[in-house]
């Protein structure tokens, strides 16, 4: 009975992660245009885990999308600070998960990547890769950057799922 419940908890967690992929990749896309992204410039570090502008920008767009805002200028200063803090915390958490996945040697299979692409196609009502590329082009977001971001999200999810399973096994066994 406990293992059956654990399975549903893990499934619910995965559904939540997959649902957040689209919001982060499409809300606030202009923040990631090649003109504005400062890839490689560190804005924070914890040990050997670095958070750069690109990762922070992605997290900030997810937080803003969650509160139905386009940018920070529309918020009260105190709320804007909380949003920025939350985005930084999420970016750091994502960077830690990606580093953990890479250290463990995890990778994303072609079928896992394609399944996630199908979710994006369905959620944004685009017809395959060409439709997605056209949508991304309208937002000045290169398809190559999209693929990297999606792969990193999937790696972080896979590692988080493994950690979650280990945690559940220790509790229920």
Backbone as JSON Lines, residues from 0, in Angstrom:
{"i":0,"aa":"X","n":[0.83,-1.2,0.0],"ca":[0.0,0.0,0.0],"c":[0.87,1.26,0.0]}
{"i":1,"aa":"X","n":[1.92,1.27,0.82],"ca":[2.79,2.46,0.89],"c":[3.55,2.66,-0.41]}
{"i":2,"aa":"X","n":[4.0,1.57,-1.0],"ca":[4.74,1.7,-2.27],"c":[3.82,2.19,-3.38]}
{"i":3,"aa":"X","n":[2.57,1.77,-3.35],"ca":[1.62,2.24,-4.35],"c":[1.4,3.74,-4.22]}
{"i":4,"aa":"X","n":[1.3,4.25,-3.03],"ca":[1.15,5.69,-2.81],"c":[2.4,6.43,-3.24]}
{"i":5,"aa":"X","n":[3.55,5.87,-2.96],"ca":[4.8,6.51,-3.33],"c":[4.88,6.67,-4.85]}
{"i":6,"aa":"X","n":[4.4,5.68,-5.57],"ca":[4.4,5.74,-7.03],"c":[3.59,6.95,-7.5]}
{"i":7,"aa":"X","n":[2.44,7.18,-6.92],"ca":[1.59,8.31,-7.33],"c":[2.21,9.64,-6.94]}
{"i":8,"aa":"X","n":[2.9,9.69,-5.84],"ca":[3.57,10.92,-5.43],"c":[4.66,11.27,-6.44]}
{"i":9,"aa":"X","n":[5.43,10.27,-6.86],"ca":[6.49,10.49,-7.84],"c":[5.88,10.92,-9.18]}
{"i":10,"aa":"X","n":[4.79,10.28,-9.58],"ca":[4.13,10.65,-10.84],"c":[3.63,12.08,-10.77]}
{"i":11,"aa":"X","n":[3.01,12.47,-9.66],"ca":[2.52,13.84,-9.51],"c":[3.66,14.84,-9.57]}
{"i":12,"aa":"X","n":[4.79,14.5,-8.96],"ca":[5.95,15.38,-8.98],"c":[6.47,15.55,-10.42]}
{"i":13,"aa":"X","n":[6.52,14.46,-11.17],"ca":[6.98,14.54,-12.55],"c":[6.05,15.38,-13.41]}
{"i":14,"aa":"X","n":[4.75,15.21,-13.22],"ca":[3.78,16.01,-13.97],"c":[3.99,17.49,-13.68]}
{"i":15,"aa":"X","n":[4.23,17.82,-12.41],"ca":[4.48,19.22,-12.04],"c":[5.72,19.75,-12.75]}
{"i":16,"aa":"X","n":[6.81,18.97,-12.75],"ca":[8.04,19.41,-13.4],"c":[7.84,19.63,-14.89]}
{"i":17,"aa":"X","n":[7.17,18.68,-15.56],"ca":[6.95,18.81,-17.0],"c":[6.09,20.02,-17.29]}
{"i":18,"aa":"X","n":[5.11,20.29,-16.43],"ca":[4.25,21.45,-16.62],"c":[4.99,22.76,-16.51]}
{"i":19,"aa":"X","n":[6.04,22.79,-15.7],"ca":[6.78,24.04,-15.53],"c":[7.79,24.28,-16.65]}
{"i":20,"aa":"X","n":[8.09,23.25,-17.41],"ca":[9.04,23.43,-18.52],"c":[8.53,24.51,-19.47]}
{"i":21,"aa":"X","n":[7.3,24.36,-19.9],"ca":[6.74,25.29,-20.88],"c":[6.66,26.71,-20.37]}
{"i":22,"aa":"X","n":[6.25,26.88,-19.13],"ca":[6.11,28.24,-18.62],"c":[7.46,28.95,-18.58]}
{"i":23,"aa":"X","n":[8.49,28.25,-18.2],"ca":[9.8,28.88,-18.14],"c":[10.4,29.14,-19.5]}
{"i":24,"aa":"X","n":[10.05,28.29,-20.46],"ca":[10.64,28.44,-21.78],"c":[9.92,29.47,-22.64]}
{"i":25,"aa":"X","n":[8.66,29.78,-22.31],"ca":[7.91,30.66,-23.19],"c":[7.48,31.98,-22.57]}
{"i":26,"aa":"X","n":[7.32,32.07,-21.27],"ca":[6.95,33.34,-20.67],"c":[8.21,34.16,-20.46]}
{"i":27,"aa":"X","n":[8.19,35.36,-20.89],"ca":[9.35,36.23,-20.73],"c":[10.5,35.87,-21.63]}
{"i":28,"aa":"X","n":[10.21,35.34,-22.81],"ca":[11.26,34.89,-23.72],"c":[12.19,36.01,-24.16]}
{"i":29,"aa":"X","n":[11.67,37.23,-24.22],"ca":[12.51,38.32,-24.68],"c":[13.71,38.52,-23.77]}
{"i":30,"aa":"X","n":[13.6,38.05,-22.55],"ca":[14.69,38.17,-21.6],"c":[15.9,37.35,-22.07]}
{"i":31,"aa":"X","n":[15.65,36.36,-22.93],"ca":[16.71,35.46,-23.33],"c":[17.18,35.68,-24.76]}
{"i":32,"aa":"X","n":[16.78,36.77,-25.36],"ca":[17.23,37.01,-26.72],"c":[18.75,37.16,-26.7]}
{"i":33,"aa":"X","n":[19.36,36.87,-27.83],"ca":[20.82,36.91,-27.89],"c":[21.37,38.29,-27.58]}
{"i":34,"aa":"X","n":[20.55,39.32,-27.72],"ca":[21.01,40.67,-27.43],"c":[21.14,40.92,-25.93]}
{"i":35,"aa":"X","n":[20.32,40.22,-25.13],"ca":[20.26,40.54,-23.71],"c":[20.92,39.5,-22.82]}
{"i":36,"aa":"X","n":[21.04,38.27,-23.27],"ca":[21.58,37.22,-22.42],"c":[23.08,37.38,-22.28]}
{"i":37,"aa":"X","n":[23.54,37.24,-21.05],"ca":[24.96,37.37,-20.78],"c":[25.47,36.02,-20.28]}
{"i":38,"aa":"X","n":[25.39,35.04,-21.15],"ca":[25.77,33.69,-20.8],"c":[27.21,33.65,-20.3]}
{"i":39,"aa":"X","n":[27.41,32.9,-19.25],"ca":[28.74,32.72,-18.74],"c":[29.12,33.68,-17.63]}
{"i":40,"aa":"X","n":[28.42,34.8,-17.51],"ca":[28.74,35.74,-16.44],"c":[28.04,35.28,-15.17]}
{"i":41,"aa":"X","n":[28.83,35.02,-14.16],"ca":[28.32,34.5,-12.9],"c":[27.64,35.61,-12.1]}
{"i":42,"aa":"X","n":[26.47,35.28,-11.53],"ca":[25.82,36.22,-10.62],"c":[25.8,35.65,-9.2]}
{"i":43,"aa":"X","n":[26.21,34.41,-9.05],"ca":[26.25,33.79,-7.74],"c":[26.89,32.43,-7.8]}
{"i":44,"aa":"X","n":[27.36,31.98,-6.65],"ca":[28.04,30.7,-6.6],"c":[27.88,30.1,-5.22]}
{"i":45,"aa":"X","n":[27.7,28.78,-5.18],"ca":[27.67,28.02,-3.94],"c":[28.61,26.85,-4.13]}
{"i":46,"aa":"X","n":[29.76,26.9,-3.48],"ca":[30.77,25.88,-3.73],"c":[31.23,26.0,-5.16]}
{"i":47,"aa":"X","n":[31.15,24.9,-5.9],"ca":[31.54,24.94,-7.3],"c":[30.34,25.03,-8.24]}
{"i":48,"aa":"X","n":[29.16,25.3,-7.69],"ca":[27.96,25.46,-8.5],"c":[27.78,26.95,-8.79]}
{"i":49,"aa":"X","n":[27.74,27.29,-10.08],"ca":[27.66,28.68,-10.5],"c":[26.28,28.95,-11.1]}
{"i":50,"aa":"X","n":[25.72,30.11,-10.76],"ca":[24.48,30.57,-11.38],"c":[24.85,31.72,-12.3]}
{"i":51,"aa":"X","n":[24.56,31.57,-13.6],"ca":[24.85,32.64,-14.54],"c":[23.58,33.4,-14.9]}
{"i":52,"aa":"X","n":[23.73,34.47,-15.66],"ca":[22.6,35.32,-16.03],"c":[21.52,34.54,-16.77]}
{"i":53,"aa":"X","n":[21.93,33.64,-17.63],"ca":[20.97,32.88,-18.42],"c":[20.06,32.03,-17.53]}
{"i":54,"aa":"X","n":[20.65,31.28,-16.6],"ca":[19.87,30.44,-15.71],"c":[18.98,31.29,-14.79]}
{"i":55,"aa":"X","n":[19.53,32.4,-14.32],"ca":[18.74,33.29,-13.47],"c":[17.57,33.9,-14.26]}
{"i":56,"aa":"X","n":[17.84,34.29,-15.49],"ca":[16.79,34.86,-16.32],"c":[15.65,33.88,-16.56]}
{"i":57,"aa":"X","n":[16.0,32.61,-16.77],"ca":[14.98,31.57,-16.96],"c":[14.14,31.43,-15.69]}
{"i":58,"aa":"X","n":[14.79,31.38,-14.55],"ca":[14.07,31.24,-13.28],"c":[13.2,32.48,-13.01]}
{"i":59,"aa":"X","n":[13.72,33.65,-13.33],"ca":[12.95,34.87,-13.13],"c":[11.68,34.88,-13.99]}
{"i":60,"aa":"X","n":[11.81,34.41,-15.23],"ca":[10.63,34.37,-16.1],"c":[9.59,33.39,-15.57]}
{"i":61,"aa":"X","n":[10.04,32.28,-14.98],"ca":[9.1,31.31,-14.4],"c":[8.36,31.92,-13.21]}
{"i":62,"aa":"X","n":[9.08,32.62,-12.35],"ca":[8.45,33.24,-11.18],"c":[7.47,34.32,-11.63]}
{"i":63,"aa":"X","n":[7.88,35.15,-12.58],"ca":[6.99,36.2,-13.08],"c":[5.75,35.61,-13.74]}
{"i":64,"aa":"X","n":[5.93,34.53,-14.49],"ca":[4.78,33.87,-15.11],"c":[3.83,33.33,-14.05]}
{"i":65,"aa":"X","n":[4.39,32.84,-12.95],"ca":[3.57,32.3,-11.87],"c":[2.71,33.35,-11.19]}
{"i":66,"aa":"X","n":[3.11,34.6,-11.27],"ca":[2.3,35.67,-10.66],"c":[1.69,36.56,-11.75]}
{"i":67,"aa":"X","n":[1.68,36.07,-12.98],"ca":[1.05,36.76,-14.12],"c":[1.6,38.17,-14.33]}
{"i":68,"aa":"X","n":[2.91,38.29,-14.31],"ca":[3.57,39.57,-14.56],"c":[4.52,39.41,-15.74]}
{"i":69,"aa":"X","n":[4.74,40.49,-16.46],"ca":[5.66,40.47,-17.58],"c":[7.09,40.84,-17.16]}
{"i":70,"aa":"X","n":[7.2,41.82,-16.27],"ca":[8.54,42.22,-15.82],"c":[8.47,42.81,-14.42]}
{"i":71,"aa":"X","n":[9.63,43.02,-13.85],"ca":[9.73,43.5,-12.47],"c":[9.27,44.94,-12.29]}
{"i":72,"aa":"X","n":[9.33,45.74,-13.33],"ca":[9.0,47.16,-13.2],"c":[7.53,47.38,-12.82]}
{"i":73,"aa":"X","n":[6.69,46.4,-13.03],"ca":[5.27,46.54,-12.71],"c":[4.96,46.2,-11.25]}
{"i":74,"aa":"X","n":[5.97,45.78,-10.51],"ca":[5.77,45.34,-9.13],"c":[6.22,46.39,-8.12]}
{"i":75,"aa":"X","n":[5.64,46.33,-6.95],"ca":[6.12,47.15,-5.84],"c":[7.56,46.74,-5.52]}
{"i":76,"aa":"X","n":[8.4,47.65,-5.07],"ca":[9.81,47.32,-4.82],"c":[10.01,46.14,-3.86]}
{"i":77,"aa":"X","n":[9.22,46.06,-2.81],"ca":[9.38,44.97,-1.84],"c":[9.04,43.62,-2.48]}
{"i":78,"aa":"X","n":[7.98,43.61,-3.29],"ca":[7.59,42.38,-3.97],"c":[8.62,42.01,-5.04]}
{"i":79,"aa":"X","n":[9.15,43.02,-5.73],"ca":[10.17,42.76,-6.75],"c":[11.4,42.09,-6.12]}
{"i":80,"aa":"X","n":[11.78,42.53,-4.92],"ca":[12.92,41.91,-4.23],"c":[12.63,40.45,-3.9]}
{"i":81,"aa":"X","n":[11.41,40.18,-3.43],"ca":[11.04,38.79,-3.13],"c":[11.04,37.92,-4.38]}
{"i":82,"aa":"X","n":[10.57,38.48,-5.49],"ca":[10.56,37.75,-6.75],"c":[11.99,37.45,-7.19]}
{"i":83,"aa":"X","n":[12.86,38.44,-7.08],"ca":[14.26,38.24,-7.46],"c":[14.93,37.19,-6.57]}
{"i":84,"aa":"X","n":[14.66,37.26,-5.28],"ca":[15.23,36.27,-4.37],"c":[14.73,34.87,-4.72]}
{"i":85,"aa":"X","n":[13.43,34.76,-4.94],"ca":[12.86,33.46,-5.28],"c":[13.46,32.92,-6.58]}
{"i":86,"aa":"X","n":[13.63,33.79,-7.56],"ca":[14.21,33.37,-8.84],"c":[15.66,32.92,-8.65]}
{"i":87,"aa":"X","n":[16.42,33.66,-7.85],"ca":[17.81,33.26,-7.61],"c":[17.87,31.91,-6.91]}
{"i":88,"aa":"X","n":[17.01,31.72,-5.91],"ca":[16.97,30.46,-5.18],"c":[16.63,29.31,-6.13]}
{"i":89,"aa":"X","n":[15.66,29.52,-7.01],"ca":[15.28,28.48,-7.97],"c":[16.41,28.21,-8.96]}
{"i":90,"aa":"X","n":[17.09,29.26,-9.41],"ca":[18.2,29.08,-10.34],"c":[19.33,28.3,-9.69]}
{"i":91,"aa":"X","n":[19.62,28.61,-8.44],"ca":[20.66,27.89,-7.71],"c":[20.26,26.44,-7.51]}
{"i":92,"aa":"X","n":[19.02,26.21,-7.14],"ca":[18.52,24.85,-6.94],"c":[18.63,24.06,-8.25]}
{"i":93,"aa":"X","n":[18.24,24.68,-9.36],"ca":[18.32,24.02,-10.66],"c":[19.78,23.7,-11.0]}
{"i":94,"aa":"X","n":[20.68,24.65,-10.75],"ca":[22.1,24.44,-11.05],"c":[22.66,23.29,-10.21]}
{"i":95,"aa":"X","n":[22.24,23.2,-8.95],"ca":[22.7,22.11,-8.08],"c":[22.2,20.77,-8.61]}
{"i":96,"aa":"X","n":[20.94,20.72,-9.01],"ca":[20.39,19.46,-9.55],"c":[21.09,19.06,-10.84]}
{"i":97,"aa":"X","n":[21.34,20.02,-11.71],"ca":[22.03,19.71,-12.97],"c":[23.44,19.22,-12.7]}
{"i":98,"aa":"X","n":[24.14,19.88,-11.78],"ca":[25.49,19.43,-11.43],"c":[25.46,18.02,-10.85]}
{"i":99,"aa":"X","n":[24.49,17.76,-9.97],"ca":[24.35,16.42,-9.4],"c":[24.09,15.38,-10.47]}
{"i":100,"aa":"X","n":[23.24,15.71,-11.44],"ca":[22.95,14.78,-12.53],"c":[24.19,14.52,-13.37]}
{"i":101,"aa":"X","n":[24.94,15.56,-13.64],"ca":[26.16,15.4,-14.44],"c":[27.21,14.61,-13.67]}
{"i":102,"aa":"X","n":[27.36,14.91,-12.38],"ca":[28.33,14.18,-11.56],"c":[27.98,12.7,-11.49]}
{"i":103,"aa":"X","n":[26.7,12.4,-11.5],"ca":[26.25,11.01,-11.44],"c":[26.3,10.35,-12.81]}
{"i":104,"aa":"X","n":[26.51,11.13,-13.85],"ca":[26.6,10.58,-15.2],"c":[25.24,10.34,-15.85]}
{"i":105,"aa":"X","n":[24.22,11.02,-15.38],"ca":[22.9,10.86,-15.99],"c":[22.88,11.53,-17.36]}
{"i":106,"aa":"X","n":[22.08,10.99,-18.24],"ca":[21.86,11.64,-19.52],"c":[20.4,11.46,-19.91]}
{"i":107,"aa":"X","n":[20.0,12.2,-20.91],"ca":[18.63,12.17,-21.39],"c":[18.62,11.41,-22.71]}
{"i":108,"aa":"X","n":[17.78,10.4,-22.78],"ca":[17.69,9.63,-24.01],"c":[16.92,10.43,-25.07]}
{"i":109,"aa":"X","n":[17.09,10.03,-26.28],"ca":[16.38,10.69,-27.38],"c":[14.87,10.57,-27.19]}
{"i":110,"aa":"X","n":[14.42,9.41,-26.72],"ca":[12.97,9.22,-26.54],"c":[12.44,10.11,-25.41]}
{"i":111,"aa":"X","n":[13.2,10.28,-24.33],"ca":[12.78,11.18,-23.25],"c":[12.69,12.62,-23.76]}
{"i":112,"aa":"X","n":[13.67,13.03,-24.54],"ca":[13.68,14.38,-25.11],"c":[12.47,14.56,-26.03]}
{"i":113,"aa":"X","n":[12.24,13.58,-26.9],"ca":[11.13,13.67,-27.85],"c":[9.78,13.68,-27.15]}
{"i":114,"aa":"X","n":[9.64,12.92,-26.06],"ca":[8.39,12.94,-25.3],"c":[8.14,14.33,-24.73]}
{"i":115,"aa":"X","n":[9.17,14.97,-24.23],"ca":[9.03,16.33,-23.7],"c":[8.69,17.32,-24.81]}
{"i":116,"aa":"X","n":[9.29,17.12,-25.97],"ca":[8.96,17.98,-27.11],"c":[7.49,17.83,-27.48]}
{"i":117,"aa":"X","n":[6.98,16.62,-27.44],"ca":[5.56,16.4,-27.75],"c":[4.66,17.17,-26.78]}
{"i":118,"aa":"X","n":[5.05,17.22,-25.51],"ca":[4.28,17.98,-24.52],"c":[4.31,19.47,-24.89]}
{"i":119,"aa":"X","n":[5.47,19.97,-25.27],"ca":[5.59,21.38,-25.66],"c":[4.74,21.65,-26.9]}
{"i":120,"aa":"X","n":[4.83,20.76,-27.9],"ca":[4.03,20.93,-29.11],"c":[2.54,21.01,-28.77]}
{"i":121,"aa":"X","n":[2.09,20.11,-27.92],"ca":[0.67,20.07,-27.55],"c":[0.29,21.3,-26.73]}
{"i":122,"aa":"X","n":[1.09,21.65,-25.73],"ca":[0.76,22.77,-24.86],"c":[0.72,24.11,-25.6]}
{"i":123,"aa":"X","n":[1.54,24.26,-26.61],"ca":[1.61,25.52,-27.34],"c":[1.02,25.43,-28.74]}
{"i":124,"aa":"X","n":[0.33,24.33,-28.98],"ca":[-0.44,24.15,-30.21],"c":[0.39,24.45,-31.45]}
{"i":125,"aa":"X","n":[1.56,23.82,-31.52],"ca":[2.41,23.97,-32.7],"c":[2.51,22.62,-33.39]}
{"i":126,"aa":"X","n":[2.73,22.66,-34.68],"ca":[2.83,21.45,-35.48],"c":[4.29,21.06,-35.66]}
{"i":127,"aa":"X","n":[4.79,20.29,-34.74],"ca":[6.13,19.75,-34.86],"c":[7.25,20.75,-34.69]}
{"i":128,"aa":"X","n":[8.43,20.28,-35.09],"ca":[9.65,21.04,-34.89],"c":[9.63,22.38,-35.64]}
{"i":129,"aa":"X","n":[9.13,22.38,-36.86],"ca":[9.11,23.62,-37.65],"c":[8.2,24.66,-37.01]}
{"i":130,"aa":"X","n":[7.06,24.23,-36.47],"ca":[6.16,25.17,-35.79],"c":[6.79,25.73,-34.54]}
{"i":131,"aa":"X","n":[7.51,24.88,-33.8],"ca":[8.19,25.34,-32.6],"c":[9.3,26.33,-32.94]}
{"i":132,"aa":"X","n":[10.06,26.01,-33.98],"ca":[11.13,26.92,-34.39],"c":[10.57,28.28,-34.78]}
{"i":133,"aa":"X","n":[9.42,28.29,-35.47],"ca":[8.8,29.56,-35.87],"c":[8.36,30.35,-34.64]}
{"i":134,"aa":"X","n":[7.77,29.66,-33.66],"ca":[7.34,30.32,-32.43],"c":[8.53,30.9,-31.67]}
{"i":135,"aa":"X","n":[9.6,30.12,-31.58],"ca":[10.79,30.59,-30.89],"c":[11.44,31.77,-31.62]}
{"i":136,"aa":"X","n":[11.42,31.71,-32.95],"ca":[12.02,32.79,-33.74],"c":[11.29,34.1,-33.5]}
{"i":137,"aa":"X","n":[9.97,34.05,-33.36],"ca":[9.19,35.26,-33.07],"c":[9.63,35.9,-31.76]}
{"i":138,"aa":"X","n":[10.14,35.09,-30.85],"ca":[10.56,35.58,-29.54],"c":[12.07,35.77,-29.44]}
{"i":139,"aa":"X","n":[12.76,35.69,-30.57],"ca":[14.22,35.84,-30.57],"c":[14.9,34.86,-29.63]}
{"i":140,"aa":"X","n":[14.4,33.64,-29.59],"ca":[14.96,32.61,-28.72],"c":[15.44,31.47,-29.61]}
{"i":141,"aa":"X","n":[16.74,31.32,-29.79],"ca":[17.27,30.31,-30.71],"c":[16.86,28.88,-30.31]}
{"i":142,"aa":"X","n":[16.56,28.09,-31.31],"ca":[16.16,26.7,-31.07],"c":[17.26,25.93,-30.34]}
{"i":143,"aa":"X","n":[18.51,26.21,-30.66],"ca":[19.62,25.53,-29.98],"c":[19.61,25.83,-28.48]}
{"i":144,"aa":"X","n":[19.33,27.07,-28.11],"ca":[19.24,27.43,-26.69],"c":[18.05,26.73,-26.03]}
{"i":145,"aa":"X","n":[16.95,26.63,-26.78],"ca":[15.78,25.92,-26.27],"c":[16.11,24.46,-25.97]}
{"i":146,"aa":"X","n":[16.83,23.81,-26.9],"ca":[17.19,22.4,-26.7],"c":[18.08,22.22,-25.48]}
{"i":147,"aa":"X","n":[19.03,23.12,-25.28],"ca":[19.9,23.06,-24.11],"c":[19.09,23.23,-22.84]}
{"i":148,"aa":"X","n":[18.2,24.22,-22.83],"ca":[17.37,24.48,-21.64],"c":[16.46,23.29,-21.33]}
{"i":149,"aa":"X","n":[15.86,22.72,-22.35],"ca":[14.98,21.58,-22.15],"c":[15.77,20.37,-21.64]}
{"i":150,"aa":"X","n":[16.92,20.14,-22.21],"ca":[17.76,19.02,-21.76],"c":[18.18,19.21,-20.31]}
{"i":151,"aa":"X","n":[18.58,20.43,-19.95],"ca":[18.97,20.69,-18.56],"c":[17.79,20.51,-17.62]}
{"i":152,"aa":"X","n":[16.61,20.97,-18.02],"ca":[15.41,20.77,-17.2],"c":[15.15,19.28,-16.99]}
{"i":153,"aa":"X","n":[15.27,18.51,-18.06],"ca":[15.03,17.07,-17.96],"c":[16.06,16.38,-17.07]}
{"i":154,"aa":"X","n":[17.32,16.8,-17.19],"ca":[18.36,16.25,-16.31],"c":[18.06,16.55,-14.85]}
{"i":155,"aa":"X","n":[17.69,17.79,-14.57],"ca":[17.37,18.18,-13.2],"c":[16.18,17.37,-12.68]}
{"i":156,"aa":"X","n":[15.17,17.18,-13.53],"ca":[14.0,16.4,-13.12],"c":[14.37,14.95,-12.84]}
{"i":157,"aa":"X","n":[15.19,14.38,-13.71],"ca":[15.59,12.98,-13.55],"c":[16.36,12.79,-12.24]}
{"i":158,"aa":"X","n":[17.27,13.71,-11.97],"ca":[18.05,13.61,-10.74],"c":[17.17,13.83,-9.52]}
{"i":159,"aa":"X","n":[16.26,14.81,-9.59],"ca":[15.34,15.07,-8.48],"c":[14.46,13.85,-8.24]}
{"i":160,"aa":"X","n":[14.01,13.2,-9.31],"ca":[13.18,12.0,-9.17],"c":[13.97,10.89,-8.47]}
{"i":161,"aa":"X","n":[15.22,10.71,-8.85],"ca":[16.04,9.7,-8.2],"c":[16.23,10.0,-6.71]}
{"i":162,"aa":"X","n":[16.48,11.27,-6.39],"ca":[16.61,11.65,-4.99],"c":[15.31,11.4,-4.24]}
{"i":163,"aa":"X","n":[14.19,11.73,-4.87],"ca":[12.89,11.54,-4.26],"c":[12.63,10.05,-4.0]}
{"i":164,"aa":"X","n":[12.97,9.2,-4.94],"ca":[12.79,7.75,-4.77],"c":[13.64,7.23,-3.62]}
{"i":165,"aa":"X","n":[14.87,7.69,-3.55],"ca":[15.75,7.27,-2.44],"c":[15.14,7.7,-1.11]}
{"i":166,"aa":"X","n":[14.66,8.92,-1.05],"ca":[14.03,9.44,0.15],"c":[12.81,8.6,0.53]}
{"i":167,"aa":"X","n":[11.95,8.29,-0.42],"ca":[10.76,7.5,-0.14],"c":[11.11,6.09,0.31]}
{"i":168,"aa":"X","n":[12.12,5.51,-0.31],"ca":[12.54,4.14,0.08],"c":[13.02,4.13,1.51]}
{"i":169,"aa":"X","n":[13.71,5.16,1.94],"ca":[14.19,5.22,3.32],"c":[13.03,5.4,4.31]}
{"i":170,"aa":"X","n":[12.01,6.1,3.89],"ca":[10.87,6.32,4.78],"c":[10.01,5.08,4.89]}
{"i":171,"aa":"X","n":[9.71,4.45,3.76],"ca":[8.74,3.37,3.73],"c":[9.33,1.97,3.85]}
{"i":172,"aa":"X","n":[10.63,1.85,3.83],"ca":[11.24,0.5,3.91],"c":[12.01,0.32,5.19]}
